[in-house]
Coordinates of C-alpha atoms in Angstrom, one line a residue:
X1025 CA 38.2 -11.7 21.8
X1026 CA 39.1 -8.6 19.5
X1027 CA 39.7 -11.3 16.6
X1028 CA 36.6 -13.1 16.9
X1029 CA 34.9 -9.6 16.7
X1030 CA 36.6 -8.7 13.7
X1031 CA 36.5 -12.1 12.1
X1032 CA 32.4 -11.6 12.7
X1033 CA 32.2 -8.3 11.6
X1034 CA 34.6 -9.6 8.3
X1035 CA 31.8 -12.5 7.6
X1036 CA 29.1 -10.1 8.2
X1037 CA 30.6 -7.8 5.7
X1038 CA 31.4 -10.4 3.0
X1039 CA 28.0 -11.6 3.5
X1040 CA 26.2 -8.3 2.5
X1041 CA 28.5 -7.7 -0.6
X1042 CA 28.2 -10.7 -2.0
X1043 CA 24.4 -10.5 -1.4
X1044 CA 24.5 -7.8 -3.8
X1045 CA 26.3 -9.8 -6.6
X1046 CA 24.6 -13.2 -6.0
X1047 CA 21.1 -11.7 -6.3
X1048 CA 21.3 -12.1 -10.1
X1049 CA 23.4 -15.0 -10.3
X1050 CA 22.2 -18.1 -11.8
X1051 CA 23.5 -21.0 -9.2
X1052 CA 22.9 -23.9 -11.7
X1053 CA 25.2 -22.1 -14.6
X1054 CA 27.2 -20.1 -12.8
X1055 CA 26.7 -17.1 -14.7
X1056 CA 24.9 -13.9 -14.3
X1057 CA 21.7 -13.3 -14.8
X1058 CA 19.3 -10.6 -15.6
X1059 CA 16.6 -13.0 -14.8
X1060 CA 16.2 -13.1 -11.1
X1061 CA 12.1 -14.2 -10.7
X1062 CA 9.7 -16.1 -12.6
X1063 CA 6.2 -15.8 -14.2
X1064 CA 4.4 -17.2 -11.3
X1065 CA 5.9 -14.4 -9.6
X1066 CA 4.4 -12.1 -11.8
X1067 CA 0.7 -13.9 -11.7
X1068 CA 1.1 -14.4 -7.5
X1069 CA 1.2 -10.5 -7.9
X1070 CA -1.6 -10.0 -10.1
X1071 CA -3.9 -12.2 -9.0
X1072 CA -3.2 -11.2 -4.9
X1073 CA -3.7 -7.1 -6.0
X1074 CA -6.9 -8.5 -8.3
X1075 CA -8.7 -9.1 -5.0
X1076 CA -7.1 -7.0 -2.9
X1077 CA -5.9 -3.5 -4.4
X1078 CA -8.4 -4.1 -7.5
X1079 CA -11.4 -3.8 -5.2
X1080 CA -10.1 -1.3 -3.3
X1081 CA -9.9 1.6 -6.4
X1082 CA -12.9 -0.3 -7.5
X1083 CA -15.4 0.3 -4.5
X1084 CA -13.7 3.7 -4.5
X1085 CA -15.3 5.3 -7.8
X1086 CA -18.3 2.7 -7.8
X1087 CA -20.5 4.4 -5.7
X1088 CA -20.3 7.9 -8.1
X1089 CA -23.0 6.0 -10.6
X1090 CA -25.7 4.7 -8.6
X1091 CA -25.8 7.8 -6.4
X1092 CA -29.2 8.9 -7.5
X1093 CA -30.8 5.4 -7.4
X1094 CA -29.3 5.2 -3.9
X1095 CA -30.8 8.0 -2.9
X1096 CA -33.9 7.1 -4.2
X1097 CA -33.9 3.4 -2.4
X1098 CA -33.1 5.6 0.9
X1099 CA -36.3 7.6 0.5
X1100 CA -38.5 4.8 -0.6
X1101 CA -37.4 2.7 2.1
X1102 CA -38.1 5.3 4.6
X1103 CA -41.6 6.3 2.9
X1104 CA -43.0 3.0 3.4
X1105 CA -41.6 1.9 6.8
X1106 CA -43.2 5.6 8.5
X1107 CA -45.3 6.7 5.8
X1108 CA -43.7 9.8 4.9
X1109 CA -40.8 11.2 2.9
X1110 CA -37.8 11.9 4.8
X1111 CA -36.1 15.2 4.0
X1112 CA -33.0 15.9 1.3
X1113 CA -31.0 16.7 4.6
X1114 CA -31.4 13.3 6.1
X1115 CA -30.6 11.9 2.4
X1116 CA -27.9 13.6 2.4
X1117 CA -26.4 12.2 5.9
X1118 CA -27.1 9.0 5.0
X1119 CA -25.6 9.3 2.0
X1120 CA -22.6 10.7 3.6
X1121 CA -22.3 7.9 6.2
X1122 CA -22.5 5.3 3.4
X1123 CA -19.7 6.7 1.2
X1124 CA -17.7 7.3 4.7
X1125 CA -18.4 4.4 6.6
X1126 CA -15.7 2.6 3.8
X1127 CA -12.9 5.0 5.3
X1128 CA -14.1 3.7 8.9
X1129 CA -13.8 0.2 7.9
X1130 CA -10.6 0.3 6.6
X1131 CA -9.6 1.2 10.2
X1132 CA -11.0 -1.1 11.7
X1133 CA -9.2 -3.5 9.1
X1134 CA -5.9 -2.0 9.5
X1135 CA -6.0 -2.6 13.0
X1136 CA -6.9 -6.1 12.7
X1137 CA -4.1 -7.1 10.8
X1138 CA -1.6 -8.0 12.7
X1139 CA -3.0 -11.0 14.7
X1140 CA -4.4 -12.0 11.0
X1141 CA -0.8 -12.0 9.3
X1142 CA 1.1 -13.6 12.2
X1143 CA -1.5 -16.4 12.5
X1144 CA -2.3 -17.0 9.0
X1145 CA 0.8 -15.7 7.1
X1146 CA 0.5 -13.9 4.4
X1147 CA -1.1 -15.7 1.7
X1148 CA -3.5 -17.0 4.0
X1149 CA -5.1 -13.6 4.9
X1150 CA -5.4 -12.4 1.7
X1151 CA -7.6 -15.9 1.1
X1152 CA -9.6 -15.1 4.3
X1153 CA -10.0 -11.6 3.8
X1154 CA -12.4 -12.8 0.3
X1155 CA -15.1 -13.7 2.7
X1156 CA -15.8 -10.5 3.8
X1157 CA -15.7 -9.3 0.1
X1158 CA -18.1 -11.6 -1.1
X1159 CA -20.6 -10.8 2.0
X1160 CA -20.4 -7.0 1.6
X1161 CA -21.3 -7.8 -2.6
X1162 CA -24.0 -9.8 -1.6
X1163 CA -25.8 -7.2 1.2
X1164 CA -25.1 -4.5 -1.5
X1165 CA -26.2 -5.8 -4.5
X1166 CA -29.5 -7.2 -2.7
X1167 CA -29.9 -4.3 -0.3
X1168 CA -32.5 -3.2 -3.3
X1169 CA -34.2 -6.1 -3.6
X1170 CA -34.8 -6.0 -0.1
X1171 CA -35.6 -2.7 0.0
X1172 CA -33.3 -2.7 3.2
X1173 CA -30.8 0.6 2.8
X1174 CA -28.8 -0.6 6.3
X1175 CA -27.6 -3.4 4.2
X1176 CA -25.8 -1.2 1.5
X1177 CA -24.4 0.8 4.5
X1178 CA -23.4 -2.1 6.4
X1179 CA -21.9 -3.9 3.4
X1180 CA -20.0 -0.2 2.5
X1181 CA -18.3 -1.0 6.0
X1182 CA -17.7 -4.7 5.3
X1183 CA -16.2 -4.0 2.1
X1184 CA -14.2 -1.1 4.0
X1185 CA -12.7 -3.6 6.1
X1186 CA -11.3 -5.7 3.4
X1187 CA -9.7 -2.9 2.2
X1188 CA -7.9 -2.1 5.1
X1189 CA -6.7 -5.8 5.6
X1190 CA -5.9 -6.1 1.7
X1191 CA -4.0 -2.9 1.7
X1192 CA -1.8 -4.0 4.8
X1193 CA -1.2 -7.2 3.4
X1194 CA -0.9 -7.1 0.3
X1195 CA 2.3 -4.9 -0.2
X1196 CA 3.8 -6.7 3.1
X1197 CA 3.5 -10.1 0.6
X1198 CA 4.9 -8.6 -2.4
X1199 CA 8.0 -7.3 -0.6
X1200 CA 8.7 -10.3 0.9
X1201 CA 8.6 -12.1 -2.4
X1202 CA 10.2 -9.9 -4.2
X1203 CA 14.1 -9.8 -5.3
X1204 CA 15.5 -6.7 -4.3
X1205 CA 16.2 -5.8 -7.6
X1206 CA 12.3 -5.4 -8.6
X1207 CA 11.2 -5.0 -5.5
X1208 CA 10.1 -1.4 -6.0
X1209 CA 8.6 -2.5 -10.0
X1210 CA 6.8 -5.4 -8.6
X1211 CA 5.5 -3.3 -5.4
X1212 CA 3.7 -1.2 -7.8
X1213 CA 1.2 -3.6 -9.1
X1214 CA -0.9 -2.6 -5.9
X1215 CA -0.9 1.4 -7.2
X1216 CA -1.5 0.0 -11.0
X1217 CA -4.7 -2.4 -9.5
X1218 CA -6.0 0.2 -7.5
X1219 CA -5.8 2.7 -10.7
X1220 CA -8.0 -0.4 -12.9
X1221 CA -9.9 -1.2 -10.5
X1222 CA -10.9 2.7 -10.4
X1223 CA -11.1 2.5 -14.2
X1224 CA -13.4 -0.5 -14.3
X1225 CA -15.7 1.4 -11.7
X1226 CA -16.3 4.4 -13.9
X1227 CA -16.8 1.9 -17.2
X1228 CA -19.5 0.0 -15.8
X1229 CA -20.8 2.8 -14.3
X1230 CA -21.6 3.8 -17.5
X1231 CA -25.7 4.5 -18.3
X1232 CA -24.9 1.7 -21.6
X1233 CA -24.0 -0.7 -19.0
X1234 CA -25.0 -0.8 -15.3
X1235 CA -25.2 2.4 -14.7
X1236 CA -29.3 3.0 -14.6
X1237 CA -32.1 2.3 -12.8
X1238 CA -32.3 -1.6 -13.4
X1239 CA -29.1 -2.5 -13.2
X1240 CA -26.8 -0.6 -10.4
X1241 CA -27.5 -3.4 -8.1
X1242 CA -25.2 -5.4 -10.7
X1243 CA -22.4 -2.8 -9.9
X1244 CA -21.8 -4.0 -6.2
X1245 CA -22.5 -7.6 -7.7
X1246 CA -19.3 -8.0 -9.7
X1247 CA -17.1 -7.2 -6.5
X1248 CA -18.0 -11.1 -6.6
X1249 CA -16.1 -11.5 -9.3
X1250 CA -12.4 -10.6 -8.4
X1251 CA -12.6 -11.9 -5.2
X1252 CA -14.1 -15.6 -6.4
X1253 CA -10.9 -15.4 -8.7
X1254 CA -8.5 -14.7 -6.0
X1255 CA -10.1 -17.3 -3.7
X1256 CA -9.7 -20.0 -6.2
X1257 CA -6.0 -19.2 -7.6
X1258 CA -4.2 -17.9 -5.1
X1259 CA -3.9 -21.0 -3.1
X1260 CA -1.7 -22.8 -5.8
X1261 CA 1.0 -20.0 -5.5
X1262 CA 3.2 -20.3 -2.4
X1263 CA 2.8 -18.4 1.2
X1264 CA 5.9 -15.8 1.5
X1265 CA 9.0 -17.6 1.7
X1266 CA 10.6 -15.3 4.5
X1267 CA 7.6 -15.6 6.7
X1268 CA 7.8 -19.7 6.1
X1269 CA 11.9 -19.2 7.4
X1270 CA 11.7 -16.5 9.7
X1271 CA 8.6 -16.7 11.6
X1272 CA 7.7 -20.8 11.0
X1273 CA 11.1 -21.8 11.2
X1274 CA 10.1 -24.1 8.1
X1275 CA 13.8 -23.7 5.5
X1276 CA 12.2 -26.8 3.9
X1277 CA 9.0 -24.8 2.3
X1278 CA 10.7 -21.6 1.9
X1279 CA 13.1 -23.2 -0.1
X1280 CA 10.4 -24.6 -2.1
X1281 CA 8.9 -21.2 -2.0
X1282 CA 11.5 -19.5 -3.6
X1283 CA 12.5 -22.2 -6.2
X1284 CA 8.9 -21.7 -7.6
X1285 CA 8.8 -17.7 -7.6
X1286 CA 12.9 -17.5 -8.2
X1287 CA 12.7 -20.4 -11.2
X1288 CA 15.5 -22.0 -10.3
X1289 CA 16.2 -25.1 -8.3
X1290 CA 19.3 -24.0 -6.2
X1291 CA 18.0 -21.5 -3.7
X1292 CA 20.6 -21.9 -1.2
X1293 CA 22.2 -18.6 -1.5
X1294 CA 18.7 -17.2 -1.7
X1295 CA 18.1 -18.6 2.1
X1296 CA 21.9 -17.7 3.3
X1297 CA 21.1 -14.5 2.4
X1298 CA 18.0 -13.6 4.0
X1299 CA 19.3 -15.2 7.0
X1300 CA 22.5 -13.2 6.9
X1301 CA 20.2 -10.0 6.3
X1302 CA 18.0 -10.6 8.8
X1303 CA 21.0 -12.7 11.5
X1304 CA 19.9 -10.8 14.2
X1305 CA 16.1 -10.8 13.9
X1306 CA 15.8 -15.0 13.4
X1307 CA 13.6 -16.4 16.3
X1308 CA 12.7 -13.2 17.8
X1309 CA 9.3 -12.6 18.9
X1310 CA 7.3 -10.0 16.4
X1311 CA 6.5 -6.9 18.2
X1312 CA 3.8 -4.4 18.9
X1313 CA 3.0 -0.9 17.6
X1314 CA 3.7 -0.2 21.2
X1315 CA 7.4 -1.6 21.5
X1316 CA 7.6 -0.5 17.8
X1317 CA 7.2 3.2 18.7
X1318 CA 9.5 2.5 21.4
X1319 CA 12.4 1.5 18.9
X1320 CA 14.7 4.2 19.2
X1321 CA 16.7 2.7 16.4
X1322 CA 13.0 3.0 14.2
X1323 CA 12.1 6.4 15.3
X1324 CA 12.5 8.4 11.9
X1325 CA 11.4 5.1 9.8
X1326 CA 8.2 5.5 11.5
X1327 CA 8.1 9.5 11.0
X1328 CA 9.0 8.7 7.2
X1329 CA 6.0 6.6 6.9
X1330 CA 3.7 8.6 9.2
X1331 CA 4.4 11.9 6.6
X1332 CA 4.5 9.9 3.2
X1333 CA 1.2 7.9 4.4
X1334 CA -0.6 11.6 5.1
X1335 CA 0.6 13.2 2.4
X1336 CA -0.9 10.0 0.5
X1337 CA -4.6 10.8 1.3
X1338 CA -4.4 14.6 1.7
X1339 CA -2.7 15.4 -0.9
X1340 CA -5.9 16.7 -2.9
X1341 CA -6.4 13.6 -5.1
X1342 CA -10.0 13.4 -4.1
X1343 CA -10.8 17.4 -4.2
X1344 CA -10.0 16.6 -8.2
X1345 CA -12.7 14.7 -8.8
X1346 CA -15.0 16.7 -7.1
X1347 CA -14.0 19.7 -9.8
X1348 CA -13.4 17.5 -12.5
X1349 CA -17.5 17.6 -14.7
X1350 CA -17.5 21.4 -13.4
X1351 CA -14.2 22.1 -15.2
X1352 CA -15.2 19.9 -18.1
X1353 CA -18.7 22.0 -18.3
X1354 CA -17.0 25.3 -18.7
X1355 CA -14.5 24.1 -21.4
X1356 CA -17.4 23.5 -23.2
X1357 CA -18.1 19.5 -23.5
X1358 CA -21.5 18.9 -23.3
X1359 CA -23.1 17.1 -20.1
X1360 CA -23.9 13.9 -21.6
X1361 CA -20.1 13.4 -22.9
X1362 CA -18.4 13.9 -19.6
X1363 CA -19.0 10.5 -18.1
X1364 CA -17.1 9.4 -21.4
X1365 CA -14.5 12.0 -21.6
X1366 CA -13.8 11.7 -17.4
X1367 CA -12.7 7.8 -18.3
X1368 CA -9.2 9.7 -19.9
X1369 CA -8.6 10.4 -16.3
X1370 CA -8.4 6.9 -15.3
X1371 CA -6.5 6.0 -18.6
X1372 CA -4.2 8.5 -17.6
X1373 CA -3.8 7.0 -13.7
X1374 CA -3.1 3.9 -15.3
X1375 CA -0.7 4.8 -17.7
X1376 CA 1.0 6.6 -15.1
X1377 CA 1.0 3.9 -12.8
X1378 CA 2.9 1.8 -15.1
X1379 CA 5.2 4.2 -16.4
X1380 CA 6.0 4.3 -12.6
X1381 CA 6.6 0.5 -12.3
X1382 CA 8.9 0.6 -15.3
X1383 CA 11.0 2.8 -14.1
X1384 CA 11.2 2.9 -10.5
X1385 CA 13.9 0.8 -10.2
X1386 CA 16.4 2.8 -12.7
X1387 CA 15.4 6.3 -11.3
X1388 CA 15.3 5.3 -7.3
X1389 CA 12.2 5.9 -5.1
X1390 CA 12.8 9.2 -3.8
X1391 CA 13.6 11.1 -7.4
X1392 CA 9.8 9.5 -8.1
X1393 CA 8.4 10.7 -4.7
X1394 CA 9.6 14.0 -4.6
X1395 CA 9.4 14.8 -8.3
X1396 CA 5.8 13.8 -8.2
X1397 CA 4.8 15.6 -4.6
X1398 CA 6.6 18.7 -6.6
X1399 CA 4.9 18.1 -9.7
X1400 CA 1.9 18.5 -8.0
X1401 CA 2.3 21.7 -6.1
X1402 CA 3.0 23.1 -9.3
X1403 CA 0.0 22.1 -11.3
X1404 CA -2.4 22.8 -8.0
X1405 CA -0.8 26.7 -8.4
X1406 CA -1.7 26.7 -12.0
X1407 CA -4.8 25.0 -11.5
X1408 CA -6.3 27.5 -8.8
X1409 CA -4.9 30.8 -11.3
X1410 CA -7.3 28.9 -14.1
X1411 CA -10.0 28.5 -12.2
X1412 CA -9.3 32.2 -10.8
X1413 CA -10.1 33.4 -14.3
X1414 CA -11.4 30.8 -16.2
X1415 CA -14.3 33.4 -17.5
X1416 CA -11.9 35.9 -18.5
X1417 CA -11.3 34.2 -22.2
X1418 CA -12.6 31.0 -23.6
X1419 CA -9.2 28.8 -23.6
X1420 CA -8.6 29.1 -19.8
X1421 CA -10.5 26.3 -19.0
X1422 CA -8.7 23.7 -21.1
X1423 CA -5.2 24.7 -18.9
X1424 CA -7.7 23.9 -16.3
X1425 CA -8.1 20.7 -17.7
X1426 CA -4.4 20.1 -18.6
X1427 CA -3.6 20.9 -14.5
X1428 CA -6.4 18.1 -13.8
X1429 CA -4.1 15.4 -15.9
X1430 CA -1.4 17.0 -15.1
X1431 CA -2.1 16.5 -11.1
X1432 CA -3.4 13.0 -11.8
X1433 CA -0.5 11.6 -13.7
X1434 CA 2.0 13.5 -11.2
X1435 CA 0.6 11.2 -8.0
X1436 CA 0.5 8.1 -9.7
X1437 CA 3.6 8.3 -11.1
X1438 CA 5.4 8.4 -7.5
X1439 CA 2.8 9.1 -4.3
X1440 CA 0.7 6.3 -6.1
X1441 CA 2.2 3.2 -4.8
X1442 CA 5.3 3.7 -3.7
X1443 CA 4.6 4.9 -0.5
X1444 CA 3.6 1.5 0.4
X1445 CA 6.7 0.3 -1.1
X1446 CA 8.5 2.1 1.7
X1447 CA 7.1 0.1 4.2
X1448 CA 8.2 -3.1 4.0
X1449 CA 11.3 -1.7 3.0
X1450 CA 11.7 0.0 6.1
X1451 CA 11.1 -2.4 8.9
X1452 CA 12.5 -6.1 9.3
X1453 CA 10.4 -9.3 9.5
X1454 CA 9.5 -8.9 13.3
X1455 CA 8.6 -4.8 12.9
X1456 CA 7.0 -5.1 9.5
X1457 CA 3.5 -6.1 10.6
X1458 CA 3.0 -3.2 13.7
X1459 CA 4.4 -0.9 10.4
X1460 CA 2.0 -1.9 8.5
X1461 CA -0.8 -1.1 10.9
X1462 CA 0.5 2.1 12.0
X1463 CA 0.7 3.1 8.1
X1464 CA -2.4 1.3 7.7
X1465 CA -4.0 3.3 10.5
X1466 CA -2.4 6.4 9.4
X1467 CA -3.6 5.8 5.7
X1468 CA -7.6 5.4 6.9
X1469 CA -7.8 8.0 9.4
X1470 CA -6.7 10.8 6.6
X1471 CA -8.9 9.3 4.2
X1472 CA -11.5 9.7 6.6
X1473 CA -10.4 13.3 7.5
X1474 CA -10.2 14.4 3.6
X1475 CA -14.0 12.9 3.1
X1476 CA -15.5 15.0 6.4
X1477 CA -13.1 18.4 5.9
X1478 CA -13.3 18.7 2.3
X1479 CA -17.0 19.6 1.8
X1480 CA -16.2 22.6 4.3
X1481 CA -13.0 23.9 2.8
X1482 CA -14.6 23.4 -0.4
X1483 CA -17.3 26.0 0.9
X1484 CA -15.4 28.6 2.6
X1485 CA -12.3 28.6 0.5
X1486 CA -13.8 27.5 -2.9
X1487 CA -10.9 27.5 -5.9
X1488 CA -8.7 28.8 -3.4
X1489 CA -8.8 25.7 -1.9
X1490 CA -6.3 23.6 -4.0
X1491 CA -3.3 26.3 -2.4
X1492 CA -3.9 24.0 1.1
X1493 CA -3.4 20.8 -0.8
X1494 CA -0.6 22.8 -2.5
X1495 CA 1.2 23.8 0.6
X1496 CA 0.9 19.9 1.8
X1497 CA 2.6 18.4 -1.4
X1498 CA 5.4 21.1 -0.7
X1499 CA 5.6 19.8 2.7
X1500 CA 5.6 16.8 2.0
X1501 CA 8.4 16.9 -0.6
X1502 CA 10.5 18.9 1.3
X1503 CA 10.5 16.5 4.1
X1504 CA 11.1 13.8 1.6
X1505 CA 14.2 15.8 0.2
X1506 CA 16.0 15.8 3.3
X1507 CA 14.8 12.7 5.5
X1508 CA 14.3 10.3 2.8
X1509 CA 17.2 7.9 1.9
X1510 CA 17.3 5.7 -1.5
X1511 CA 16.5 2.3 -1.0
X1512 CA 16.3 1.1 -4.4
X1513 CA 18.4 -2.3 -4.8
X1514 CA 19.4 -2.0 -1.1
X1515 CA 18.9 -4.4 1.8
X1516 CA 17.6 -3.7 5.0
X1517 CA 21.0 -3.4 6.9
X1518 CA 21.8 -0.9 4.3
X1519 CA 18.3 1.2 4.6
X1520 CA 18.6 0.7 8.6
X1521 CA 22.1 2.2 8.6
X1522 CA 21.1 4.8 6.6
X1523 CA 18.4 6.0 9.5
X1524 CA 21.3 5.4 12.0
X1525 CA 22.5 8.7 12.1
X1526 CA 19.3 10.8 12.4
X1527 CA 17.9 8.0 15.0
X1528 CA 21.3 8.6 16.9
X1529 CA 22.3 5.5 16.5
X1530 CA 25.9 4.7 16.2
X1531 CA 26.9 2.9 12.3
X1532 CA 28.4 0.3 14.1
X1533 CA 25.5 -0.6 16.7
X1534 CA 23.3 0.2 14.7
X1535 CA 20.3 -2.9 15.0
X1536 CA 21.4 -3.3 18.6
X1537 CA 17.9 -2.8 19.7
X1538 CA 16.5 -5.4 17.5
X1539 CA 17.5 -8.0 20.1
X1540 CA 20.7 -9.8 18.8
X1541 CA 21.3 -13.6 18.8
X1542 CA 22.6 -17.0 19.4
X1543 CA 24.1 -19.6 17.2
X1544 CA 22.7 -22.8 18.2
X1545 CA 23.8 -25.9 16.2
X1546 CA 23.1 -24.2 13.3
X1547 CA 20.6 -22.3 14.3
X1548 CA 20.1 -18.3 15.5
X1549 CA 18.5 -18.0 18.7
X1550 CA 17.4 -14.7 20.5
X1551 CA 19.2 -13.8 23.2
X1552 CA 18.1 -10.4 25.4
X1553 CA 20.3 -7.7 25.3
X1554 CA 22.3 -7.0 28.1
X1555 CA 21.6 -4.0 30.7
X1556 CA 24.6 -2.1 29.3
X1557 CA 22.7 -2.0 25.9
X1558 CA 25.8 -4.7 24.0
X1559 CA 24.5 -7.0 22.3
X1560 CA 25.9 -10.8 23.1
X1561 CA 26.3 -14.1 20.4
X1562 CA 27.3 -16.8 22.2
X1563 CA 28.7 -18.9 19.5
X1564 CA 28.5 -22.3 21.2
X1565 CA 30.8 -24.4 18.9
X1566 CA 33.3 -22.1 20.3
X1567 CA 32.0 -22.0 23.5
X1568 CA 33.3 -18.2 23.3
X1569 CA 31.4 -15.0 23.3
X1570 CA 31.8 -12.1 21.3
X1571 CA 30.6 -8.3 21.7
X1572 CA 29.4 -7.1 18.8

């Protein structure tokens, strides 16, 4: 019995070292290689984030143009339904509830996720979830045409529920696509879409382009766009490969899967591997946010993500554009150049965004994380002294304007994307989807919170307010400092044993929780764990059983 354990435990750890060397390896020469993916990898990620994250940081700076014309459609509508204007107060609820209905939405799609991904994979949802794109752009853009405002608001909630679907699935198909060794770099083409798609949003909001009276409508029109492109390439890239072997039980396509975004023909380590890092989870039933919760050996994962997902939204991201034209007035640009001159801002997010991708994987995910959450605590200090005394000479405003950048380029470099990275980095196949709606749920809810607070903060604390947001990127890096492990280049055993000790879970049982399993003529089948809390492989070639 004792050498059968040890033998077990020698193969598991044999396993995990060579998964380290092999990831680069290149099994038709023999020889290592920096190359471990492909350039349909590359364009799976690009065009899955062009309809998913793109839209999302597009509908998220779109509606900032139009908001005038909006208005006006609102009391227009109303005038000639009851034949009188309705008053600025009511404008301004509805307009509330349509810029806020989005955050409620993306709740509602968060929570819908799960069935969605387990039923239709990956790749799959992110093809369904188009349809509800390309029926919130048509309500939108012909809500004026109609001269029906509930359209607009009910495609603002449509649209809000693709975002929570795309943002849940999105990075949960780029992790399980990814080598480890970019998993981080190629994570972050969701932050880097979101920041274009936030960039394209202020461009054609532009007064040369869409943004006037004739044309808005034309600004919820080319959400069309994007998702039409995703809906027609995406299906010639494959579904996930570890979802195709862990959950479909189908080696056959996942092989095919990872030949195609690997591009190599041997993928046989690549499938060993997976299913000697993932041994214990193969066949096991995915489980709810309730059993999730329950997961002693997942209790600070979930508190990591809970915190980093918070800090996301409240971190004061969206308080900056509300100051942004004011601090722009009082350095002196003239009104009709700050549309123009706020566009640096989303040159600056993207730039940031990519610097972020390129060097993710050499610096680690926590030096990123808590460097930018710091960064940002510093420049909200500076930032609320400027605006403290931005009247006492004429230069404060421009280190106003420098804290704005400076606040900007400090989120997307870390709290931009990676965040999301996390995630799927946490949790195993059959936990990843409840984690995903818990830090979907999580994500929404703040967002929500930051869109209904803000406006009273704003008003009773005015500059002072930014020292909140400060206080909450402290918090949120110092929790990072001390709870957060590195899990750049590592695999999930490694990341899971790192949480062992804080979840009280001893090194060498750590997983025990996760169910263990069966060897069945080649095959791993679940087996429940036993009331003492061991868990039992019967190895039937053997026809012995070993504690592990």
């Amino acid at each position: 019995m004792a050498e059968l354990e040890a033998d077990w435990e020698l193969v598991q750890l044999k396993q995990q070292k060579e998964h380290c060397n092999m990831e680069h390896l290149d099994h038709e020469t023999g020889k290592i290689s920096s190359k471990g993916f492909s350039w349909k990898l590359i364009m799976a990620a690009v065009v899955g984030a062009l309809g998913s994250s793109f839209l999302y940081g597009y509908n998220l700076s779109v509606v900032n143009a139009p908001s005038l014309y909006i208005r006006e459609l609102y009391n227009e509508s109303w005038a000639a339904r009851y034949n009188y204007t309705v008053s600025k107060s009511t404008i301004s609820i509805m307009w509330s509830v349509t810029v806020s209905i989005f955050a409620i939405g993306g709740l509602v799609g968060a929570l819908i996720v799960i069935p969605m991904v387990n039923f239709l994979g990956r790749k799959g949802t992110l093809l369904l979830n188009n349809l509800f794109a390309i029926a919130a752009a048509l309500l939108m853009s012909l809500s004026n045409v109609a001269g029906v405002p509930e359209m607009l608001i009910l495609g603002r909630f449509i649209m809000g529920i693709d975002g929570g679907i795309a943002l849940s699935t999105l990075p949960m198909y780029l992790n399980e696509v990814s080598p480890k060794h970019i998993r981080g770099s190629l994570g972050q083409v969701t932050a880097i879409l979101i920041c274009v798609g936030v960039f394209v949003g202020q461009v054609l909001g532009l007064p040369e382009i869409f943004g006037k009276e004739s044309h808005w409508p034309c600004l919820f029109g080319f959400i069309l766009i994007p998702a039409l492109i995703q809906l027609v390439f995406l299906p010639f890239f494959p579904e996930s490969p570890r979802y195709l072997l862990l959950e479909k039980q189908d080696r056959k396509r996942a092989e095919k899967a990872f030949s195609i975004f690997l591009g190599r023909e041997d993928v046989s380590q690549d499938i060993e591997d997976v299913l000697a890092e993932t041994r214990i989870q193969r066949n096991i039933r995915l489980v709810s946010v309730i059993e999730l919760f329950k997961t002693r050996s997942a209790k600070w994962q979930i508190i990591t993500v809970i915190v980093t997902m918070a800090s996301y939204q409240l971190c004061g991201l969206n308080a900056i554009w509300f100051y942004t034209n004011s601090i722009f007035s009082e350095a002196g640009i003239q009104s009709d150049k700050i549309p123009y001159i706020t566009l640096s801002t989303g040159g600056i997010e993207i730039l940031a965004s990519v610097i972020s991708s390129l060097t993710v994987e050499k610096l680690g995910r926590r030096i990123l994380l808590i460097g930018g959450f710091g960064l940002m605590t510093l420049f909200f200090g500076i930032l609320t002294v400027s605006l403290t005394f931005q009247h006492h000479a004429p230069w404060i405003p421009y280190i106003s304007i420098v804290c704005i950048l400076g606040v900007i380029a400090s989120f997307c470099i870390g709290p931009g994307g990676i965040p999301f990275v996390l995630v799927g980095e946490f949790f195993p196949q059959s936990q990843r989807p409840a984690a995903f709606m818990i830090a979907g749920s999580v994500n929404w809810i703040s967002n929500f919170a930051v869109g209904l607070l803000f406006p009273l903060i704003q008003e009773g604390l005015g500059n002072y307010c930014f020292l909140i947001f400060a206080a909450i990127c402290l918090a949120g890096a110092l929790y990072l400092y001390f709870i957060l492990p590195e899990t750049k280049n590592k695999t999930f055993a490694e990341i899971n044993q790192a949480f062992s000790k804080m979840n009280r879970i001893p090194s060498a049982t750590t997983g025990k929780e996760m169910f263990p399993a069966e060897e069945r003529d080649g095959e791993i089948k679940v087996s429940p764990i036993s009331n003492n809390g061991q868990s039992q492989i019967e190895l039937e070639k053997t026809q012995k059983t070993c504690t592990v």
